[in-house]
Amino acid sequence: MRIVAENLNFTYNKKSKFAVDALKDVSLTIEEGSFFGIIGHTGSGKSTFIQHLNGLIPVENGRLTVGDIDLSGKQKEVKKRYKELRAKVGMVFQYPEYQLFAETVFEDVAFGYRNFFPDAQPDEVKTAVFGALSLLGLGAEYLDKSPLDLSGGQKRRVAIAGVLVSNPEVLVLDEPVAGLDPAGKNELMALLHKLHDSKRVKTIVIVSHDMDEVCENCTDVAVFSEGQIVFKGKPEEVFKNVEQMNDLRLGVPVTSFLTDELKKIGVDIDTDFTQKDFIEKIASHYKNNK
Amino acid sequence: MQAIEFKNVSFSYGSEDGRSEVLKNFSLTIKQGSFVALLGRNGSGKSTCAKLINGLLIPNEGTVTVFGMSTAEKDNLFEIRKRAGMVFQNPDNQQIASIVEDDVAFGPENIGLDREEIKKRIDFALKVTGTEGFRDSQVARLSGGQKQRVAIAGAIAISPDILILDESTSMLDPKGRQEVMHVVRTLNKEKGMTVIDITHYMDEAVEADEVLILGDGVVKAQGSPDEIFAKKDIIAECGLELPRSAKIAESLKKAGLPLGDGILTKESLSERLCELLRKI
Amino acid sequence: MLSDVTFGQYYPSNSFVHKLDPRTKILLLIAYIVMIFVAQNFFGLALSLLFLAVAVIFSGVPFTSILKSIKGIIFLVVFTALLNILFYAPKEGDTHLFWIIYLEGLFSAGFLALRLVSLVMGSSLLTLTTTPVSLTDGIESLLSPLKLIKFPVHDLALIMSIALRSIPTLANETERIINAQKARGADFDSGNIISRAKALIPVLIPLLISAFRRGDELGDAMDARCYSGSKVRTKYKKLTFGVRDLVAFLIVCALIAGVILFNIYGAQLWALIASLWS
């Protein structure tokens, strides 16, 4: 599924004195198969944008298509397809563990599946729940536990499983690793890569504040600021704009900072800013010139 | 006198049969005026540690003393809390009043100051935290970083000697984090406030005078950032990681670049790298 | 973005009425209510309404906002009015119109309806011109004599203030959880009442859990900031009466006197008007 937004606009609290333009002429294409990073400060419009993707915020102005679903069409027609859309575009909000409600892990994960496929047989539900949990490295021993008894990191994985259970083609995650410790962060990012590499989820969109994380993990990046997209493209293109990114107070990955500093002393390194590539390029530059 | 002293402290949550022991025979001293970063994986007892300092929790065994006062004595608690302020993790769960000024006044009101003094305290606290502009604003309308700065203002309005940050930056975006850390550094450097920063961000720990790693209920390592981040096995064992620049420096060194030790920040890495590559 | 909806219905402005001490406004409202109930004829009510109209003009609040406040009680007003018309107990000399309807019945129903409407409009002017925070302060201050009989006025005010503070946070949280469950295919808009109520469980339970967690953390935060009940506690914001408040009080006293005069001389006034009419 390809996601295409053209000139998307959105205003909160229209007509009141607290009106806020959250999106101003946002145009963005998210190709199928990409691991897309969305960057921006709180209030930059990125949350508003991702909530458009599964119809949580209806299109007010502009065009938005997700796969073959035109979300900017007649709202009455569009609403009929919300369920289909939401099953295909999974959305994991910030701190998703706060949405857990059922008595057991099984019931909580099954919630989404039963909503999307009301006619599912108990066997199907079971298979889907097992499948989703195992994708997140959670075994059968968790099924009957209360979600409240789990650790923070486990809760979060259960919550993500609750979204994956409907087999979405696109998975959107708003700051998936926020609040986790370094080990927890690395584990979760590795799991997301596994999902993506195995094509279990074709497209992954993450919202992140961490430039290094985006640079290491994403194939494409869009930078939001004050409701507009200021940069979009491959990480190696976007993170070349060191000065502008610093001005936006978003910063750049360490690798891109270093490349920029080296450039100032006349050392030109042609790198895509991933740590692996950066280190290789620096090492070979060093060896060749020594 | 030490600002804070933990002597053989054990603490467990839950029933008496010790369902989950968080701290075991835990000892620790923190000097007045220092900036201490407390690291450890989730569930390693960092927050427990923080709450033991100002008597929100009382140890099962051993003693915690703040400026010589034991938290186990109920009569000490008021005085201890006056001297050790605390800022919590969630920006939304700390403000009592709807308006910034009223919220900052809460602490000074609790310790029974008169109006003139409260006003002075509010003026000071708002100024130091750079939140004067929000004095009459509704707390609910502020950003996360602004709310946390108001929370710091609320804590320092009691004029404590110690400020404990219990993962206070973990729910903020980078801008909010910078704002908060800037305020905290100023308080430490200029006002001599002892700061205990519980955090998952290694980059925050790099700036501390002292870093403590908690794991398995004990202090696994204690020392300057340089010393601590040289102990790679302990870092890995405790579910932590090196600061990003340190990690890259390590890989570069492995690839044959003689960069030397003690690189923890991107500035120092850039300096060494430029120096090395300029020569050739 | 629910948090952006100003709770209560405060209409921000800097008018004379807005600047009155909240205690004055609460007392004036009480006086106004007394006026409405003391008034026994349309003259008294008209005077009360005139007072309200002048207050509204001075407050800068649009009349439509005041009128909107009636919307919620319109059913109640119509219902009580109908009851009054249908169950009017006729006295001798009453004018019978048709069926069981009497002219005096219509009058008394109209009078009652007007009373109710005036009451609600007056109260809404108070909430439109006073922030919930200063309203709490006003109530606390007015109730403070109750401290003598060990009534926990201060704690009550603190609870109210925390509740007010929590509304936007909880509203935000609710919106977030609803969105999260919608994203998981939850449907809140279709089905019968029972299935709709059931659909709310996945929202209410996380909300409840989060409210408890929030309460717990808030408790810790209060303890950490030296809260120990109201014994040593002082108060930063002191309410002070000004000239403005005195003026308002004098006007109201005059008006109450007017209403009483109308009550006494109402019949004569009617007669006078009737004679002028013919």
mmCIF file of C-alpha atoms in Angstrom, chain C residues 5-161:
data_model
loop_
_atom_site.group_PDB
_atom_site.id
_atom_site.type_symbol
_atom_site.label_atom_id
_atom_site.label_comp_id
_atom_site.label_asym_id
_atom_site.label_seq_id
_atom_site.Cartn_x
_atom_site.Cartn_y
_atom_site.Cartn_z
ATOM 1 C CA VAL C 5 -11.766 23.508 25.335
ATOM 2 C CA THR C 6 -11.955 25.850 28.281
ATOM 3 C CA PHE C 7 -13.795 23.978 30.942
ATOM 4 C CA GLY C 8 -16.700 25.495 32.707
ATOM 5 C CA GLN C 9 -17.771 28.203 30.332
ATOM 6 C CA TYR C 10 -15.530 31.046 31.334
ATOM 7 C CA TYR C 11 -15.628 33.947 28.899
ATOM 8 C CA PRO C 12 -12.257 35.692 29.181
ATOM 9 C CA SER C 13 -12.445 39.472 29.475
ATOM 10 C CA ASN C 14 -11.302 42.285 31.682
ATOM 11 C CA SER C 15 -14.625 43.863 32.442
ATOM 12 C CA PHE C 16 -15.970 45.460 35.619
ATOM 13 C CA VAL C 17 -17.877 42.298 36.429
ATOM 14 C CA HIS C 18 -14.890 40.060 35.736
ATOM 15 C CA LYS C 19 -12.775 42.130 38.086
ATOM 16 C CA LEU C 20 -15.183 41.914 40.993
ATOM 17 C CA ASP C 21 -14.040 39.808 43.905
ATOM 18 C CA PRO C 22 -15.364 36.263 43.441
ATOM 19 C CA ARG C 23 -16.939 36.459 46.893
ATOM 20 C CA THR C 24 -18.824 39.566 45.866
ATOM 21 C CA LYS C 25 -20.117 37.804 42.823
ATOM 22 C CA ILE C 26 -21.207 34.751 44.774
ATOM 23 C CA LEU C 27 -22.968 36.955 47.336
ATOM 24 C CA LEU C 28 -24.553 39.041 44.602
ATOM 25 C CA LEU C 29 -25.826 35.893 42.951
ATOM 26 C CA ILE C 30 -27.340 34.831 46.254
ATOM 27 C CA ALA C 31 -28.908 38.275 46.651
ATOM 28 C CA TYR C 32 -30.200 38.084 43.113
ATOM 29 C CA ILE C 33 -31.758 34.674 43.791
ATOM 30 C CA VAL C 34 -33.349 36.043 46.946
ATOM 31 C CA MET C 35 -34.714 38.941 44.892
ATOM 32 C CA ILE C 36 -36.265 36.560 42.394
ATOM 33 C CA PHE C 37 -37.945 34.549 45.092
ATOM 34 C CA VAL C 38 -39.047 37.494 47.160
ATOM 35 C CA ALA C 39 -40.631 39.127 44.125
ATOM 36 C CA GLN C 40 -44.301 38.307 44.054
ATOM 37 C CA ASN C 41 -45.280 40.064 40.871
ATOM 38 C CA PHE C 42 -43.898 40.861 37.442
ATOM 39 C CA PHE C 43 -42.609 44.260 38.587
ATOM 40 C CA GLY C 44 -40.178 42.685 41.020
ATOM 41 C CA LEU C 45 -39.062 40.153 38.444
ATOM 42 C CA ALA C 46 -38.682 42.849 35.825
ATOM 43 C CA LEU C 47 -36.460 44.787 38.192
ATOM 44 C CA SER C 48 -34.323 41.693 38.839
ATOM 45 C CA LEU C 49 -34.041 41.070 35.113
ATOM 46 C CA LEU C 50 -33.148 44.692 34.514
ATOM 47 C CA PHE C 51 -30.366 44.291 37.059
ATOM 48 C CA LEU C 52 -29.177 41.157 35.268
ATOM 49 C CA ALA C 53 -29.311 42.907 31.899
ATOM 50 C CA VAL C 54 -27.193 45.782 33.203
ATOM 51 C CA ALA C 55 -24.725 43.310 34.746
ATOM 52 C CA VAL C 56 -24.484 41.457 31.432
ATOM 53 C CA ILE C 57 -23.830 44.691 29.582
ATOM 54 C CA PHE C 58 -21.097 45.635 32.042
ATOM 55 C CA SER C 59 -19.552 42.148 31.760
ATOM 56 C CA GLY C 60 -19.069 42.329 28.008
ATOM 57 C CA VAL C 61 -20.407 38.791 27.701
ATOM 58 C CA PRO C 62 -22.593 38.479 24.597
ATOM 59 C CA PHE C 63 -26.302 38.029 25.396
ATOM 60 C CA THR C 64 -26.324 34.937 23.195
ATOM 61 C CA SER C 65 -23.936 33.174 25.597
ATOM 62 C CA ILE C 66 -26.347 33.905 28.445
ATOM 63 C CA LEU C 67 -29.320 32.742 26.431
ATOM 64 C CA LYS C 68 -27.494 29.548 25.473
ATOM 65 C CA SER C 69 -27.416 28.602 29.134
ATOM 66 C CA ILE C 70 -31.204 28.249 29.104
ATOM 67 C CA LYS C 71 -31.051 25.571 26.434
ATOM 68 C CA GLY C 72 -30.273 22.903 28.967
ATOM 69 C CA ILE C 73 -33.315 23.605 31.120
ATOM 70 C CA ILE C 74 -35.861 24.475 28.479
ATOM 71 C CA PHE C 75 -37.590 21.124 28.895
ATOM 72 C CA LEU C 76 -37.834 21.563 32.637
ATOM 73 C CA VAL C 77 -39.253 25.066 32.235
ATOM 74 C CA VAL C 78 -41.903 24.025 29.709
ATOM 75 C CA PHE C 79 -42.814 20.982 31.765
ATOM 76 C CA THR C 80 -43.321 22.859 35.036
ATOM 77 C CA ALA C 81 -45.195 25.602 33.223
ATOM 78 C CA LEU C 82 -47.576 23.052 31.697
ATOM 79 C CA LEU C 83 -48.162 21.426 35.071
ATOM 80 C CA ASN C 84 -48.923 24.821 36.509
ATOM 81 C CA ILE C 85 -51.426 25.604 33.800
ATOM 82 C CA LEU C 86 -53.165 22.239 33.909
ATOM 83 C CA PHE C 87 -53.285 21.820 37.661
ATOM 84 C CA TYR C 88 -54.078 25.400 38.538
ATOM 85 C CA ALA C 89 -56.469 25.491 41.502
ATOM 86 C CA PRO C 90 -58.905 28.280 40.563
ATOM 87 C CA LYS C 91 -59.939 30.775 43.181
ATOM 88 C CA GLU C 92 -63.137 32.702 43.182
ATOM 89 C CA GLY C 93 -63.159 35.572 40.713
ATOM 90 C CA ASP C 94 -60.615 33.963 38.379
ATOM 91 C CA THR C 95 -61.152 34.331 34.651
ATOM 92 C CA HIS C 96 -62.059 30.999 33.067
ATOM 93 C CA LEU C 97 -60.805 30.793 29.483
ATOM 94 C CA PHE C 98 -61.694 27.283 28.226
ATOM 95 C CA TRP C 99 -61.551 23.652 29.396
ATOM 96 C CA ILE C 100 -59.595 23.790 32.657
ATOM 97 C CA ILE C 101 -57.462 26.717 31.668
ATOM 98 C CA TYR C 102 -57.641 29.946 33.664
ATOM 99 C CA LEU C 103 -56.009 33.255 32.865
ATOM 100 C CA GLU C 104 -54.512 33.342 36.359
ATOM 101 C CA GLY C 105 -53.098 29.857 35.753
ATOM 102 C CA LEU C 106 -51.340 31.143 32.654
ATOM 103 C CA PHE C 107 -50.007 34.067 34.624
ATOM 104 C CA SER C 108 -48.649 31.972 37.449
ATOM 105 C CA ALA C 109 -47.073 29.503 35.013
ATOM 106 C CA GLY C 110 -45.445 32.346 33.102
ATOM 107 C CA PHE C 111 -44.245 33.843 36.349
ATOM 108 C CA LEU C 112 -42.677 30.573 37.460
ATOM 109 C CA ALA C 113 -41.033 29.974 34.097
ATOM 110 C CA LEU C 114 -39.581 33.463 34.143
ATOM 111 C CA ARG C 115 -38.277 32.877 37.662
ATOM 112 C CA LEU C 116 -36.491 29.678 36.615
ATOM 113 C CA VAL C 117 -35.038 31.256 33.506
ATOM 114 C CA SER C 118 -33.810 34.289 35.448
ATOM 115 C CA LEU C 119 -32.234 31.999 38.002
ATOM 116 C CA VAL C 120 -30.268 30.060 35.422
ATOM 117 C CA MET C 121 -29.226 33.145 33.499
ATOM 118 C CA GLY C 122 -27.905 34.756 36.673
ATOM 119 C CA SER C 123 -25.909 31.693 37.659
ATOM 120 C CA SER C 124 -24.465 31.387 34.203
ATOM 121 C CA LEU C 125 -23.313 35.000 34.345
ATOM 122 C CA LEU C 126 -21.308 34.044 37.423
ATOM 123 C CA THR C 127 -19.582 31.097 35.753
ATOM 124 C CA LEU C 128 -19.086 33.063 32.542
ATOM 125 C CA THR C 129 -17.252 35.854 34.322
ATOM 126 C CA THR C 130 -15.371 33.925 37.015
ATOM 127 C CA THR C 131 -12.668 31.306 36.446
ATOM 128 C CA PRO C 132 -13.226 28.016 38.249
ATOM 129 C CA VAL C 133 -10.069 28.724 40.212
ATOM 130 C CA SER C 134 -11.222 32.017 41.663
ATOM 131 C CA LEU C 135 -14.673 30.550 42.200
ATOM 132 C CA THR C 136 -13.033 27.897 44.380
ATOM 133 C CA ASP C 137 -11.091 30.584 46.226
ATOM 134 C CA GLY C 138 -14.296 32.542 46.764
ATOM 135 C CA ILE C 139 -16.202 29.564 48.094
ATOM 136 C CA GLU C 140 -13.328 28.632 50.386
ATOM 137 C CA SER C 141 -13.172 32.115 51.793
ATOM 138 C CA LEU C 142 -16.932 32.387 52.262
ATOM 139 C CA LEU C 143 -17.081 29.030 53.984
ATOM 140 C CA SER C 144 -14.129 29.761 56.240
ATOM 141 C CA PRO C 145 -16.278 30.562 59.305
ATOM 142 C CA LEU C 146 -17.241 26.877 59.212
ATOM 143 C CA LYS C 147 -13.666 26.100 60.265
ATOM 144 C CA LEU C 148 -14.821 26.983 63.771
ATOM 145 C CA ILE C 149 -16.970 23.887 63.842
ATOM 146 C CA LYS C 150 -14.040 21.812 62.460
ATOM 147 C CA PHE C 151 -15.476 21.627 58.986
ATOM 148 C CA PRO C 152 -12.537 20.832 56.626
ATOM 149 C CA VAL C 153 -13.047 23.873 54.415
ATOM 150 C CA HIS C 154 -9.458 24.044 53.302
ATOM 151 C CA ASP C 155 -9.184 20.405 52.307
ATOM 152 C CA LEU C 156 -12.439 20.675 50.441
ATOM 153 C CA ALA C 157 -11.108 23.636 48.496
ATOM 154 C CA LEU C 158 -7.882 21.777 47.747
ATOM 155 C CA ILE C 159 -9.841 18.799 46.460
ATOM 156 C CA MET C 160 -11.882 21.088 44.235
ATOM 157 C CA SER C 161 -8.785 22.780 42.938
#
